[in-house]
mmCIF file of C-alpha atoms in Angstrom:
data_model
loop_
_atom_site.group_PDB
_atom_site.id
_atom_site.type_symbol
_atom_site.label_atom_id
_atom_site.label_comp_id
_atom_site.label_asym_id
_atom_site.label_seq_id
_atom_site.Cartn_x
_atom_site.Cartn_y
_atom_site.Cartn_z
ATOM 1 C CA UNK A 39 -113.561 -18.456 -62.026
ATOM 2 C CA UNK A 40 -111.252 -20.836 -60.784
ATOM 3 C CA UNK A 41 -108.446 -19.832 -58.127
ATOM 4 C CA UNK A 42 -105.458 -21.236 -57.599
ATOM 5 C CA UNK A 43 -104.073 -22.791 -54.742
ATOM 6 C CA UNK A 44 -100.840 -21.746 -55.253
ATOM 7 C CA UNK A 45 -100.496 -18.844 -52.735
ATOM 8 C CA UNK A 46 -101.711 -21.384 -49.825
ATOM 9 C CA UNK A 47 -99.155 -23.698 -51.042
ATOM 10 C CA UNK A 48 -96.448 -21.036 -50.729
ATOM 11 C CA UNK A 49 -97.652 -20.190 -47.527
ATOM 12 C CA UNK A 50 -97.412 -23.461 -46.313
ATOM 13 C CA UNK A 51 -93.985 -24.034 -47.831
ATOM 14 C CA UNK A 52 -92.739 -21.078 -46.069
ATOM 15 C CA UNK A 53 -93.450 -21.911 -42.618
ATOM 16 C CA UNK A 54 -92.251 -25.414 -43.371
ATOM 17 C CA UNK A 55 -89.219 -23.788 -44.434
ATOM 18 C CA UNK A 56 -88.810 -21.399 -41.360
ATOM 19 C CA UNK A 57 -89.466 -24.264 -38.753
ATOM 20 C CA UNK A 58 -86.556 -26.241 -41.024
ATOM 21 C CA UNK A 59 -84.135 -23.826 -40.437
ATOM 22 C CA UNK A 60 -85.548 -23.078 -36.816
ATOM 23 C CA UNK A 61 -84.883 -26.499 -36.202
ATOM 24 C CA UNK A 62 -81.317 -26.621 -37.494
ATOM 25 C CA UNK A 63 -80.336 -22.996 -35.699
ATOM 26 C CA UNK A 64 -81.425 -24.773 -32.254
ATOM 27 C CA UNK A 65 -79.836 -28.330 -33.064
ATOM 28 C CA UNK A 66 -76.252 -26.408 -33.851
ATOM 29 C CA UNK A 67 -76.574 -24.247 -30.726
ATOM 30 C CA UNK A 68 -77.531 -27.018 -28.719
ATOM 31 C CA UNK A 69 -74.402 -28.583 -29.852
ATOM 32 C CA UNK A 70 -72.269 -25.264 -28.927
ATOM 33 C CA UNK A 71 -73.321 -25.352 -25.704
ATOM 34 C CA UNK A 72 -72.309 -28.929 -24.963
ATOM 35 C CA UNK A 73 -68.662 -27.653 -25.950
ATOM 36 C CA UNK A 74 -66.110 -27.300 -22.746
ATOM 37 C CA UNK A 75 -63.700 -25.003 -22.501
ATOM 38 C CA UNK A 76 -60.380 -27.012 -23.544
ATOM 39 C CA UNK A 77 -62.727 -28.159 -26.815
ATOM 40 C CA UNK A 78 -63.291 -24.269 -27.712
ATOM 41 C CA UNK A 79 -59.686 -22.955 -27.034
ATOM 42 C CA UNK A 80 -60.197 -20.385 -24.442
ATOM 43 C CA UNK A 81 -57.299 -19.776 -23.146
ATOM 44 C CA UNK A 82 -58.522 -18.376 -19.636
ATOM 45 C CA UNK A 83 -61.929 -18.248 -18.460
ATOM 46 C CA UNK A 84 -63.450 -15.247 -17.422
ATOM 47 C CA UNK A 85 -63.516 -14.460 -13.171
ATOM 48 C CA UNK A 86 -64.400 -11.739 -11.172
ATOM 49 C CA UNK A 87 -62.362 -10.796 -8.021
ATOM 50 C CA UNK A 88 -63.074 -8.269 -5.396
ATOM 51 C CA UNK A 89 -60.711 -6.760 -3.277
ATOM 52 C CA UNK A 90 -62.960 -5.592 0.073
ATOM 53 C CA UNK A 91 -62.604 -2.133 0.492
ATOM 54 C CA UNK A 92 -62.550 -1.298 -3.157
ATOM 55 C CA UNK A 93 -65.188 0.470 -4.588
ATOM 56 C CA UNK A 94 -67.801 -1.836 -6.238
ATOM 57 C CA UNK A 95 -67.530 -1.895 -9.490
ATOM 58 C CA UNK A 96 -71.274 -2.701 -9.861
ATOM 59 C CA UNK A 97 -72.258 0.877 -8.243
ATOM 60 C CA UNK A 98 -73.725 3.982 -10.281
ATOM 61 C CA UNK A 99 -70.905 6.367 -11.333
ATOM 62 C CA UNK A 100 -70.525 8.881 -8.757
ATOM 63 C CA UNK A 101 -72.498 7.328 -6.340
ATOM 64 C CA UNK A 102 -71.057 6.687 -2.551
ATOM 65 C CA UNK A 103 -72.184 4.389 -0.157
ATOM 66 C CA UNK A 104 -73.827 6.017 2.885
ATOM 67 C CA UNK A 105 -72.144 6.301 6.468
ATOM 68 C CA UNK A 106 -73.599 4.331 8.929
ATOM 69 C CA UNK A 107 -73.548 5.132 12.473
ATOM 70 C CA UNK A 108 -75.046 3.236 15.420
ATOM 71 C CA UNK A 109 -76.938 4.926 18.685
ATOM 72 C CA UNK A 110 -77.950 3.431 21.923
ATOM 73 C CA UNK A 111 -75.986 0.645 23.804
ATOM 74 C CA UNK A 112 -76.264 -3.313 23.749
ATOM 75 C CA UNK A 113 -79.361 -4.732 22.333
ATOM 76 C CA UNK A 114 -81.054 -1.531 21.404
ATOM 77 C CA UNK A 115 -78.567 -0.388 19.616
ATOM 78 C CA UNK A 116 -80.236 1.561 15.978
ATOM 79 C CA UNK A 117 -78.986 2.032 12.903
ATOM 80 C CA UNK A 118 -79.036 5.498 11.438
ATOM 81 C CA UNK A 119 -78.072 6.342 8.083
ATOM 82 C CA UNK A 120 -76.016 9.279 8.043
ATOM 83 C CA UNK A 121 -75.732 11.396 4.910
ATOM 84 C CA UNK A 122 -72.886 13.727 4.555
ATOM 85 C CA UNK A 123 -74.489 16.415 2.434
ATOM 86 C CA UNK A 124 -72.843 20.364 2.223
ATOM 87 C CA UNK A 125 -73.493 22.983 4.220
ATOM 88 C CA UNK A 126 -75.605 26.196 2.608
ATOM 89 C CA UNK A 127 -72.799 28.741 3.399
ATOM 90 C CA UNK A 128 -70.920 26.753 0.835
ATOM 91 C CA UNK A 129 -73.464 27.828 -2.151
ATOM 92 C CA UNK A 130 -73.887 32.151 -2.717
ATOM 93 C CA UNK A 131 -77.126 32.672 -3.814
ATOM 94 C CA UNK A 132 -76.510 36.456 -5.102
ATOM 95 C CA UNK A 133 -79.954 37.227 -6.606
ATOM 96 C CA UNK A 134 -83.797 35.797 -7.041
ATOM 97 C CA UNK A 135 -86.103 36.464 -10.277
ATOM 98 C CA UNK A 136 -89.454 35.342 -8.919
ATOM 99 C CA UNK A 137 -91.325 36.438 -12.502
ATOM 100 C CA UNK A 138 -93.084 34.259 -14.334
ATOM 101 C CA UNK A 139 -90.352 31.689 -14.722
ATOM 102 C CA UNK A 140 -88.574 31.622 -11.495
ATOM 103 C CA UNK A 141 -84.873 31.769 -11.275
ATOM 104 C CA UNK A 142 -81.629 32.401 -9.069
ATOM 105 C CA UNK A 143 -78.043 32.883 -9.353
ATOM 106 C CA UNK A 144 -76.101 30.273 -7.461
ATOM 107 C CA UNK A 145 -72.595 30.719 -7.055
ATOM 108 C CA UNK A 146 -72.664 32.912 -10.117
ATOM 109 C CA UNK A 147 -74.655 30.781 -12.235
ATOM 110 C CA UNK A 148 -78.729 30.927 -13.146
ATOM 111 C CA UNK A 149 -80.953 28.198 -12.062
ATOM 112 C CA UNK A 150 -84.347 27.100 -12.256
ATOM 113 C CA UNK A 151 -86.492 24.449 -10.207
ATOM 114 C CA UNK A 152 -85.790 21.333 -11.619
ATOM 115 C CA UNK A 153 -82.317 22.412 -12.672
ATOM 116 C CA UNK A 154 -79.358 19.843 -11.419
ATOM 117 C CA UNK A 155 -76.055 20.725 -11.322
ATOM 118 C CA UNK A 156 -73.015 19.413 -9.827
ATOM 119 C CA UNK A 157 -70.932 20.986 -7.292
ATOM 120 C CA UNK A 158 -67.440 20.650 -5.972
ATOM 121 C CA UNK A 159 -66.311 21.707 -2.321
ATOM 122 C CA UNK A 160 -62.116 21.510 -1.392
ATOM 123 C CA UNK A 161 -60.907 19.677 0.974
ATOM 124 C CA UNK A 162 -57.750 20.233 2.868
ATOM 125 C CA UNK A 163 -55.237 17.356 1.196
ATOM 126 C CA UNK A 164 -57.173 15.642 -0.776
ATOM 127 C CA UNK A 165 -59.186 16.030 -4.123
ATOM 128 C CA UNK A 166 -62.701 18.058 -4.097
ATOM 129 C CA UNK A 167 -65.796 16.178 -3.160
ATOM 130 C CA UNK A 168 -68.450 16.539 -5.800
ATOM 131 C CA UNK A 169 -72.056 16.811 -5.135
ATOM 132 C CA UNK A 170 -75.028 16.423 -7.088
ATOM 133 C CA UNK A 171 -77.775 19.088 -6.571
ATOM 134 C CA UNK A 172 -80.943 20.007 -7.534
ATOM 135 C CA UNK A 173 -83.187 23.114 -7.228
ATOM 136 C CA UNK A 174 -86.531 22.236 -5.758
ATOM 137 C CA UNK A 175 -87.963 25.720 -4.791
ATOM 138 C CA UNK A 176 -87.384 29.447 -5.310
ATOM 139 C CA UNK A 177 -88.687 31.578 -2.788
ATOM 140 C CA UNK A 178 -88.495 34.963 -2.082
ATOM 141 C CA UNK A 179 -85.402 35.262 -0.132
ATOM 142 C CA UNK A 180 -84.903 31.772 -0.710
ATOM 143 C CA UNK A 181 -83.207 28.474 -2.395
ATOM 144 C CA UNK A 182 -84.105 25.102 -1.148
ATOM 145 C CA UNK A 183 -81.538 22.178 -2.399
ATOM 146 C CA UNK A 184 -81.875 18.991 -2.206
ATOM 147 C CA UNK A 185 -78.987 16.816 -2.048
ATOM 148 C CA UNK A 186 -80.063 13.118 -2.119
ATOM 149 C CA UNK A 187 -83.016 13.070 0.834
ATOM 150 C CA UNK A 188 -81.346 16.262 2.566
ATOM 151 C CA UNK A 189 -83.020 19.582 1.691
ATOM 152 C CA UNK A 190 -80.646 22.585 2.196
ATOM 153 C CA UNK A 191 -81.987 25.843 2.504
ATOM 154 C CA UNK A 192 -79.877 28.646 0.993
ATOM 155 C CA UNK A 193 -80.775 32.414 2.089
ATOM 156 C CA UNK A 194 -79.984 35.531 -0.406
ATOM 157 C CA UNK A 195 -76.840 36.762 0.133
ATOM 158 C CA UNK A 196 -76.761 40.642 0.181
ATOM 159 C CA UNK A 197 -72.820 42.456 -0.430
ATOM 160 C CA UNK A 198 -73.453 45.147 -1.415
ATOM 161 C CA UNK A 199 -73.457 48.006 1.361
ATOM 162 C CA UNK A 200 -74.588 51.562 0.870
ATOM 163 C CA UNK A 201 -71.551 53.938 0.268
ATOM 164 C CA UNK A 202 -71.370 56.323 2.642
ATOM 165 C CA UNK A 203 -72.015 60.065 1.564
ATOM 166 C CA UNK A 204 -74.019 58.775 -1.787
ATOM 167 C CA UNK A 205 -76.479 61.235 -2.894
ATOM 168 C CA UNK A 206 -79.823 59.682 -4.506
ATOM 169 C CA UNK A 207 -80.241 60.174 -8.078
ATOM 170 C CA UNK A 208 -81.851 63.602 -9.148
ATOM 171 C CA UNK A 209 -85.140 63.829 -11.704
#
């Protein structure tokens, strides 16, 4: 039986046809690019100007820069990176499940490692300053946060005092 070369044919003709039009795709780009600016009608080309001081627009969202603060005198002067990060009286850790799952209940919602959560702290005259938190560790008696490279270590909080002249539950 006799086979026909017509499927190698086709095959042939079809990547003579792709590299045709290849060809003619990269010769009419090639002649876009030569254009100018005045020859394509913009009316203003594009710029970028930054004011110093401003916040960069190039920056993660919510991300600050870090405040830098030197220590020693003359030419041994160090530069230390100093992270403003909150305080743990600002977070109420009011109660610790340390089951299977661990959790806690930070300033009245639950958490568990891993958990992130965002967290805003006043300040006198001017908008609240929003952190970003995570859980790293429950312990008992214990919440360790970290905030960027600082780890903050929250204790339990207990309110709750005995009333005075309670009697204990009877069987």
């Amino acid at each position: 039986m006799h086979r026909s070369p017509f499927p190698r044919l086709l095959k042939v003709k079809s990547n003579a046809l792709f590299t045709l039009i290849l060809c003619l795709a990269a010769g009419g780009g090639a002649a876009a690019l030569g254009q100018s600016v005045e020859v394509l009608g913009v009316g203003k080309p594009s710029a970028f100007q930054y004011i110093e001081g401003d916040r960069d627009p190039f920056w993660p969202i919510g991300w600050t820069k870090k405040v830098v603060a030197l220590s020693g005198t003359g030419a041994t002067a160090t530069t230390v990176v100093v992270e403003e990060a909150p305080k743990p009286e600002l977070f109420y850790v009011s109660s610790i499940s340390l089951d299977r799952i661990p959790l806690a209940v930070i300033n009245g919602n639950a958490y568990g490692i891993g958990d992130r959560f965002i967290s805003s702290i006043p300040v006198e005259k001017a908008e609240p300053k929003t952190f970003r938190m995570q859980v790293t560790a429950i312990r008992d008696g214990l919440v360790v946060l970290r905030y960027g490279t600082v780890e903050i270590k929250c204790p339990l909080r207990v309110v709750g005092t005995p009333v005075s002249g309670a009697k204990p539950a009877s069987k």
